[in-house]
Short mmCIF file of C-alpha atoms and ligand atoms in Angstrom, two decimals:
data_model
loop_
_atom_site.label_atom_id
_atom_site.label_comp_id
_atom_site.label_asym_id
_atom_site.label_seq_id
_atom_site.Cartn_x
_atom_site.Cartn_y
_atom_site.Cartn_z
CA UNK A 129 -24.13 -7.14 -12.05
CA UNK A 130 -21.96 -4.75 -10.06
CA UNK A 131 -22.82 -1.06 -10.47
CA UNK A 132 -19.77 1.21 -10.45
CA UNK A 133 -19.97 4.99 -9.96
CA UNK A 134 -16.87 7.14 -10.48
CA UNK A 135 -14.66 4.09 -10.09
CA UNK A 136 -16.22 2.88 -6.81
CA UNK A 137 -18.77 0.02 -6.64
CA UNK A 138 -22.18 1.34 -5.58
CA UNK A 139 -22.43 -1.05 -2.60
CA UNK A 140 -19.06 0.17 -1.32
CA UNK A 141 -20.12 3.79 -1.89
CA UNK A 142 -23.28 3.28 0.21
CA UNK A 143 -21.30 1.61 3.02
CA UNK A 144 -18.85 4.52 3.05
CA UNK A 145 -21.67 7.05 3.24
CA UNK A 146 -23.17 5.46 6.36
CA UNK A 147 -19.91 4.40 8.02
CA UNK A 148 -18.66 5.88 11.27
CA UNK A 149 -15.10 4.89 10.38
CA UNK A 150 -14.04 4.14 6.84
CA UNK A 151 -10.48 3.24 5.93
CA UNK A 152 -9.19 2.60 2.42
CA UNK A 153 -5.77 1.70 1.06
CA UNK A 154 -4.03 2.20 4.40
CA UNK A 155 -0.30 1.65 4.45
CA UNK A 156 1.95 2.11 7.48
CA UNK A 157 5.69 1.55 7.39
CA UNK A 158 8.28 1.26 10.13
CA UNK A 159 11.44 2.17 8.23
CA UNK A 160 11.67 -0.28 5.37
CA UNK A 161 9.06 -2.66 6.79
CA UNK A 162 5.39 -2.38 5.74
CA UNK A 163 3.32 -3.12 8.85
CA UNK A 164 -0.01 -2.49 7.04
CA UNK A 165 -0.67 -2.79 3.31
CA UNK A 166 -3.83 -1.80 1.45
CA UNK A 167 -5.99 -2.10 4.54
CA UNK A 168 -9.70 -1.29 4.07
CA UNK A 169 -12.19 -1.49 6.93
CA UNK A 170 -15.58 0.03 7.69
CA UNK A 171 -17.29 0.36 11.03
CA UNK A 172 -20.93 1.35 11.25
CA UNK A 173 -22.59 3.18 14.15
CA UNK A 174 -23.72 0.62 16.70
CA UNK A 175 -21.31 -2.07 15.56
CA UNK A 176 -18.88 -4.22 17.51
CA UNK A 177 -16.00 -5.20 15.24
CA UNK A 178 -13.40 -7.83 16.10
CA UNK A 179 -9.88 -7.49 14.73
CA UNK A 180 -8.15 -10.86 14.74
CA UNK A 181 -4.55 -11.65 14.00
CA UNK A 182 -1.47 -13.37 15.36
CA UNK A 183 1.37 -11.59 17.15
CA UNK A 184 2.82 -8.95 14.86
CA UNK A 185 -0.06 -9.05 12.35
CA UNK A 186 -0.54 -5.28 12.64
CA UNK A 187 -3.52 -4.92 14.99
CA UNK A 188 -1.90 -2.36 17.30
CA UNK A 189 -0.47 -0.49 14.33
CA UNK A 190 -3.95 -0.16 12.81
CA UNK A 191 -5.29 1.25 16.08
CA UNK A 192 -2.37 3.67 16.35
CA UNK A 193 -2.97 4.79 12.76
CA UNK A 194 -6.66 5.46 13.52
CA UNK A 195 -5.93 7.55 16.63
CA UNK A 196 -2.92 9.21 14.96
CA UNK A 197 0.06 7.83 16.88
CA UNK A 198 1.66 6.51 13.70
CA UNK A 199 1.55 8.26 10.35
CA UNK A 200 0.12 6.52 7.30
CA UNK A 201 2.35 6.36 4.24
CA UNK A 202 -0.75 6.00 2.04
CA UNK A 203 -4.51 5.64 2.24
CA UNK A 204 -7.42 7.50 3.74
CA UNK A 205 -9.07 7.41 7.17
CA UNK A 206 -12.52 8.98 7.38
CA UNK A 207 -14.41 9.41 10.62
CA UNK A 208 -18.00 10.53 10.25
CA UNK A 209 -17.27 11.10 6.54
CA UNK A 210 -14.46 13.59 7.35
CA UNK A 211 -10.83 12.75 6.46
CA UNK A 212 -8.91 12.76 9.76
CA UNK A 213 -5.52 11.47 8.59
CA UNK A 214 -3.80 14.83 9.06
CA UNK A 215 -5.26 15.56 12.53
CA UNK A 216 -3.31 15.28 15.78
CA UNK A 217 -4.37 12.47 18.17
CA UNK A 218 -6.07 14.89 20.58
CA UNK A 219 -8.15 16.32 17.71
CA UNK A 220 -9.23 12.82 16.73
CA UNK A 221 -10.19 12.15 20.37
CA UNK A 222 -12.25 15.36 20.40
CA UNK A 223 -14.11 14.13 17.33
CA UNK A 224 -15.19 11.04 19.27
CA UNK A 225 -12.50 8.37 19.08
CA UNK A 226 -11.51 6.71 22.36
CA UNK A 227 -8.34 4.65 22.64
CA UNK A 228 -7.52 1.99 25.22
CA UNK A 229 -3.97 0.84 24.40
CA UNK A 230 -2.52 -2.56 25.12
CA UNK A 231 -1.07 -2.88 28.62
CA UNK A 232 -3.48 -0.98 30.95
CA UNK A 233 -1.56 2.23 31.45
CA UNK A 234 -3.45 3.49 34.48
CA UNK A 235 -1.94 6.17 36.71
CA UNK A 236 -0.71 4.02 39.62
CA UNK A 237 -0.57 6.80 42.24
CA UNK A 238 -4.06 8.16 41.51
CA UNK A 239 -7.20 6.62 42.96
CA UNK A 240 -9.74 4.83 40.79
CA UNK A 241 -12.02 7.88 40.86
CA UNK A 242 -9.12 10.21 40.02
CA UNK A 243 -8.01 8.02 37.11
CA UNK A 244 -11.51 8.38 35.67
CA UNK A 245 -11.82 12.10 36.42
CA UNK A 246 -8.55 13.15 34.74
CA UNK A 247 -9.74 11.66 31.46
CA UNK A 248 -13.10 13.46 31.41
CA UNK A 249 -13.94 16.82 29.91
CA UNK A 250 -17.67 16.53 30.64
CA UNK A 251 -19.85 15.72 33.64
CA UNK A 252 -17.37 13.78 35.81
CA UNK A 253 -19.87 12.63 38.48
CA UNK A 254 -22.38 11.28 35.96
CA UNK A 255 -19.79 9.54 33.81
CA UNK A 256 -18.07 8.06 36.88
CA UNK A 257 -21.40 6.59 38.01
CA UNK A 258 -21.88 5.12 34.53
CA UNK A 259 -18.44 3.47 34.69
CA UNK A 260 -19.18 2.04 38.12
CA UNK A 261 -22.44 0.62 36.74
CA UNK A 262 -20.51 -0.93 33.83
CA UNK A 263 -17.78 -2.33 36.12
CA UNK A 264 -19.23 -2.75 39.64
CA UNK A 265 -15.89 -4.16 40.86
CA UNK A 266 -14.42 -0.67 40.46
CA UNK A 267 -17.09 1.01 42.59
CA UNK A 268 -15.93 -0.80 45.70
CA UNK A 269 -12.36 0.36 45.06
CA UNK A 270 -13.15 3.98 44.12
CA UNK A 271 -10.81 5.45 46.77
CA UNK A 272 -7.98 2.94 46.29
CA UNK A 273 -4.82 3.90 44.45
CA UNK A 274 -4.69 2.13 41.10
CA UNK A 275 -1.46 0.28 41.94
CA UNK A 276 -3.38 -1.69 44.57
CA UNK A 277 -5.87 -3.08 42.04
CA UNK A 278 -5.67 -6.57 40.53
CA UNK A 279 -4.72 -6.86 36.86
CA UNK A 280 -8.34 -7.37 35.90
CA UNK A 281 -9.49 -4.32 37.86
CA UNK A 282 -6.74 -2.23 36.26
CA UNK A 283 -7.94 -3.34 32.83
CA UNK A 284 -11.52 -2.39 33.74
CA UNK A 285 -10.23 0.98 34.88
CA UNK A 286 -8.32 1.47 31.63
CA UNK A 287 -11.45 0.65 29.60
CA UNK A 288 -13.64 2.83 31.82
CA UNK A 289 -11.21 5.73 31.50
CA UNK A 290 -11.26 5.54 27.70
CA UNK A 291 -15.08 5.76 27.81
CA UNK A 292 -15.28 8.86 30.04
CA UNK A 293 -15.89 11.21 27.10
CA UNK A 294 -18.57 9.00 25.56
CA UNK A 295 -16.62 8.31 22.36
CA UNK A 296 -18.58 7.22 19.32
CA UNK A 297 -15.81 4.72 18.56
CA UNK A 298 -13.65 2.88 21.10
CA UNK A 299 -10.37 1.30 19.99
CA UNK A 300 -9.79 -1.53 22.45
CA UNK A 301 -6.38 -3.17 22.09
CA UNK A 302 -5.96 -6.68 23.55
CA UNK A 303 -7.87 -6.17 26.79
CA UNK A 304 -7.51 -9.86 27.72
CA UNK A 305 -3.70 -9.76 27.78
CA UNK A 306 -2.49 -11.45 30.96
CA UNK A 307 -6.00 -11.94 32.38
CA UNK A 308 -7.56 -15.18 33.60
CA UNK A 309 -10.47 -16.58 31.52
CA UNK A 310 -12.92 -15.37 34.17
CA UNK A 311 -11.60 -11.80 34.13
CA UNK A 312 -11.36 -11.88 30.33
CA UNK A 313 -15.07 -12.67 30.30
CA UNK A 314 -15.77 -9.81 32.69
CA UNK A 315 -13.91 -7.27 30.55
CA UNK A 316 -14.67 -8.42 26.99
CA UNK A 317 -18.17 -9.43 28.04
CA UNK A 318 -18.98 -5.74 28.51
CA UNK A 319 -18.49 -4.98 24.79
CA UNK A 320 -22.15 -5.51 23.79
CA UNK A 321 -23.22 -3.17 26.61
CA UNK A 322 -20.73 -0.53 25.46
CA UNK A 323 -22.01 -0.84 21.89
CA UNK A 324 -25.64 -0.67 23.08
CA UNK A 325 -24.74 2.55 24.91
CA UNK A 326 -23.86 4.24 21.60
CA UNK A 327 -20.14 3.51 21.25
CA UNK A 328 -18.98 1.36 18.34
CA UNK A 329 -16.04 -0.84 19.31
CA UNK A 330 -13.02 -2.06 17.39
CA UNK A 331 -11.69 -4.92 19.51
CA UNK A 332 -8.21 -6.28 18.75
CA UNK A 333 -7.88 -9.70 20.33
CA UNK A 334 -5.86 -12.87 20.21
CA UNK A 335 -8.68 -14.56 22.13
CA UNK A 336 -10.60 -14.99 18.87
CA UNK A 337 -13.42 -17.14 20.21
CA UNK A 338 -14.30 -14.60 22.86
CA UNK A 339 -13.98 -11.64 20.49
CA UNK A 340 -16.18 -13.29 17.85
CA UNK A 341 -18.80 -14.09 20.48
CA UNK A 342 -19.29 -10.42 21.47
CA UNK A 343 -18.90 -8.71 18.05
CA UNK A 344 -21.14 -8.35 15.01
CA UNK A 345 -18.47 -8.45 12.33
CA UNK A 346 -14.79 -9.30 12.18
CA UNK A 347 -11.66 -8.65 10.16
CA UNK A 348 -8.64 -10.93 9.99
CA UNK A 349 -5.20 -9.35 9.61
CA UNK A 350 -2.24 -11.41 8.45
CA UNK A 351 1.19 -9.76 8.17
CA UNK A 352 -0.39 -6.38 7.56
CA UNK A 353 -3.05 -7.43 5.04
CA UNK A 354 -6.79 -8.01 5.59
CA UNK A 355 -7.28 -11.62 4.51
CA UNK A 356 -10.92 -12.08 5.51
CA UNK A 357 -13.88 -10.11 6.81
CA UNK A 358 -17.57 -10.67 7.33
CA UNK A 359 -20.21 -11.40 9.97
CA UNK A 360 -18.58 -12.70 13.16
CA UNK A 361 -20.73 -15.84 13.15
CA UNK A 362 -19.70 -16.66 9.58
CA UNK A 363 -16.01 -16.19 10.37
CA UNK A 364 -16.34 -18.30 13.51
CA UNK A 365 -17.65 -21.10 11.29
CA UNK A 366 -15.05 -20.71 8.53
CA UNK A 367 -12.42 -23.43 8.22
CA UNK A 368 -9.55 -20.94 7.81
CA UNK A 369 -10.44 -18.98 10.94
CA UNK A 370 -11.08 -22.14 12.92
CA UNK A 371 -7.71 -23.56 11.89
CA UNK A 372 -5.79 -20.33 12.56
CA UNK A 373 -7.46 -19.07 15.73
CA UNK A 374 -9.93 -21.51 17.21
CA UNK A 375 -7.88 -24.66 17.53
CA UNK A 376 -9.09 -26.41 14.35
P1 ATP B 538 0.75 -7.97 19.07
O1 ATP B 538 -0.41 -8.85 19.24
O2 ATP B 538 2.05 -8.68 19.35
O3 ATP B 538 0.65 -6.63 19.72
P2 ATP B 538 0.04 -6.72 16.56
O4 ATP B 538 -0.86 -7.51 15.67
O5 ATP B 538 -0.58 -5.66 17.38
O6 ATP B 538 0.87 -7.71 17.49
P3 ATP B 538 1.87 -4.70 15.68
O7 ATP B 538 2.35 -4.41 17.07
O8 ATP B 538 1.01 -3.71 15.03
O9 ATP B 538 1.17 -6.13 15.63
O10 ATP B 538 3.16 -4.97 14.79
C1 ATP B 538 3.07 -5.14 13.36
C2 ATP B 538 4.50 -5.28 12.80
O11 ATP B 538 5.18 -4.03 12.94
C3 ATP B 538 5.36 -6.31 13.53
O12 ATP B 538 6.21 -6.91 12.57
C4 ATP B 538 6.16 -5.47 14.51
O13 ATP B 538 7.40 -6.09 14.78
C5 ATP B 538 6.35 -4.18 13.72
N1 ATP B 538 6.46 -3.00 14.60
C6 ATP B 538 5.53 -2.59 15.50
N2 ATP B 538 5.92 -1.46 16.09
C7 ATP B 538 7.14 -1.14 15.57
C8 ATP B 538 8.06 -0.08 15.77
N3 ATP B 538 7.81 0.91 16.65
N4 ATP B 538 9.20 -0.09 15.03
C9 ATP B 538 9.45 -1.07 14.14
N5 ATP B 538 8.63 -2.10 13.89
C10 ATP B 538 7.48 -2.14 14.59
#
């Protein structure tokens, strides 16, 4: 029997209370087109969460709505139990949300170390060392301008930069885009380490197999609607997910 309190099932109420990020009824529109409809997701502290979906499903839009780059037409976004939907992106970042957008937008004329330093409002030396421990390939290039790095190194730099303020939640949008399988492994393979370090991760990926292998739970978005969610291992075994994302 489901217990309902003030219109909300008790199980859902308990999840909301302990969630780091809790989204309900989220709707985002671009003009007349609804890019997200009735989206509900929860991310707990210490959780890696995969966000799967085809091109145009709404993954980037959901990330932009969480950090505040697009405005929601309806719904609620709570971070640490506080509604953040009306806050500017920089305020959301200050509360502990890191954002690594699709397309590795590093500063090409700055060195690796400078790219990391400009994004940090804390102890730059300590955080830089942490990023070099996470991505040793960057340490060897610390004095190189970012334009000289390979695509994979630039992606590592973009991820490292978004971690410089030790966010409690990292929004990681399609880090494997344009990378070889080996480099994809190097970048996405760091997700469990990032989560173990105290940063929950929402990982949007078209490389579903890889994303499911490094995350605890997963959500599937289809044309702006969440069509499935659950433990990553269960989704990896589901016929629908296998047919849609894992080659049958
Ligand atoms: P991709 O993997 O291609 O990045 P996605 O799952 O991240 O796809 P979104 O980029 O969020 O999907 O796009 C969701 C829908 O919203 C798509 O139909 C897209 O065409 C549309 N869309 C995205 N950005 C805009 C915009 N600035 N103006 C109008 N429509 C947009």
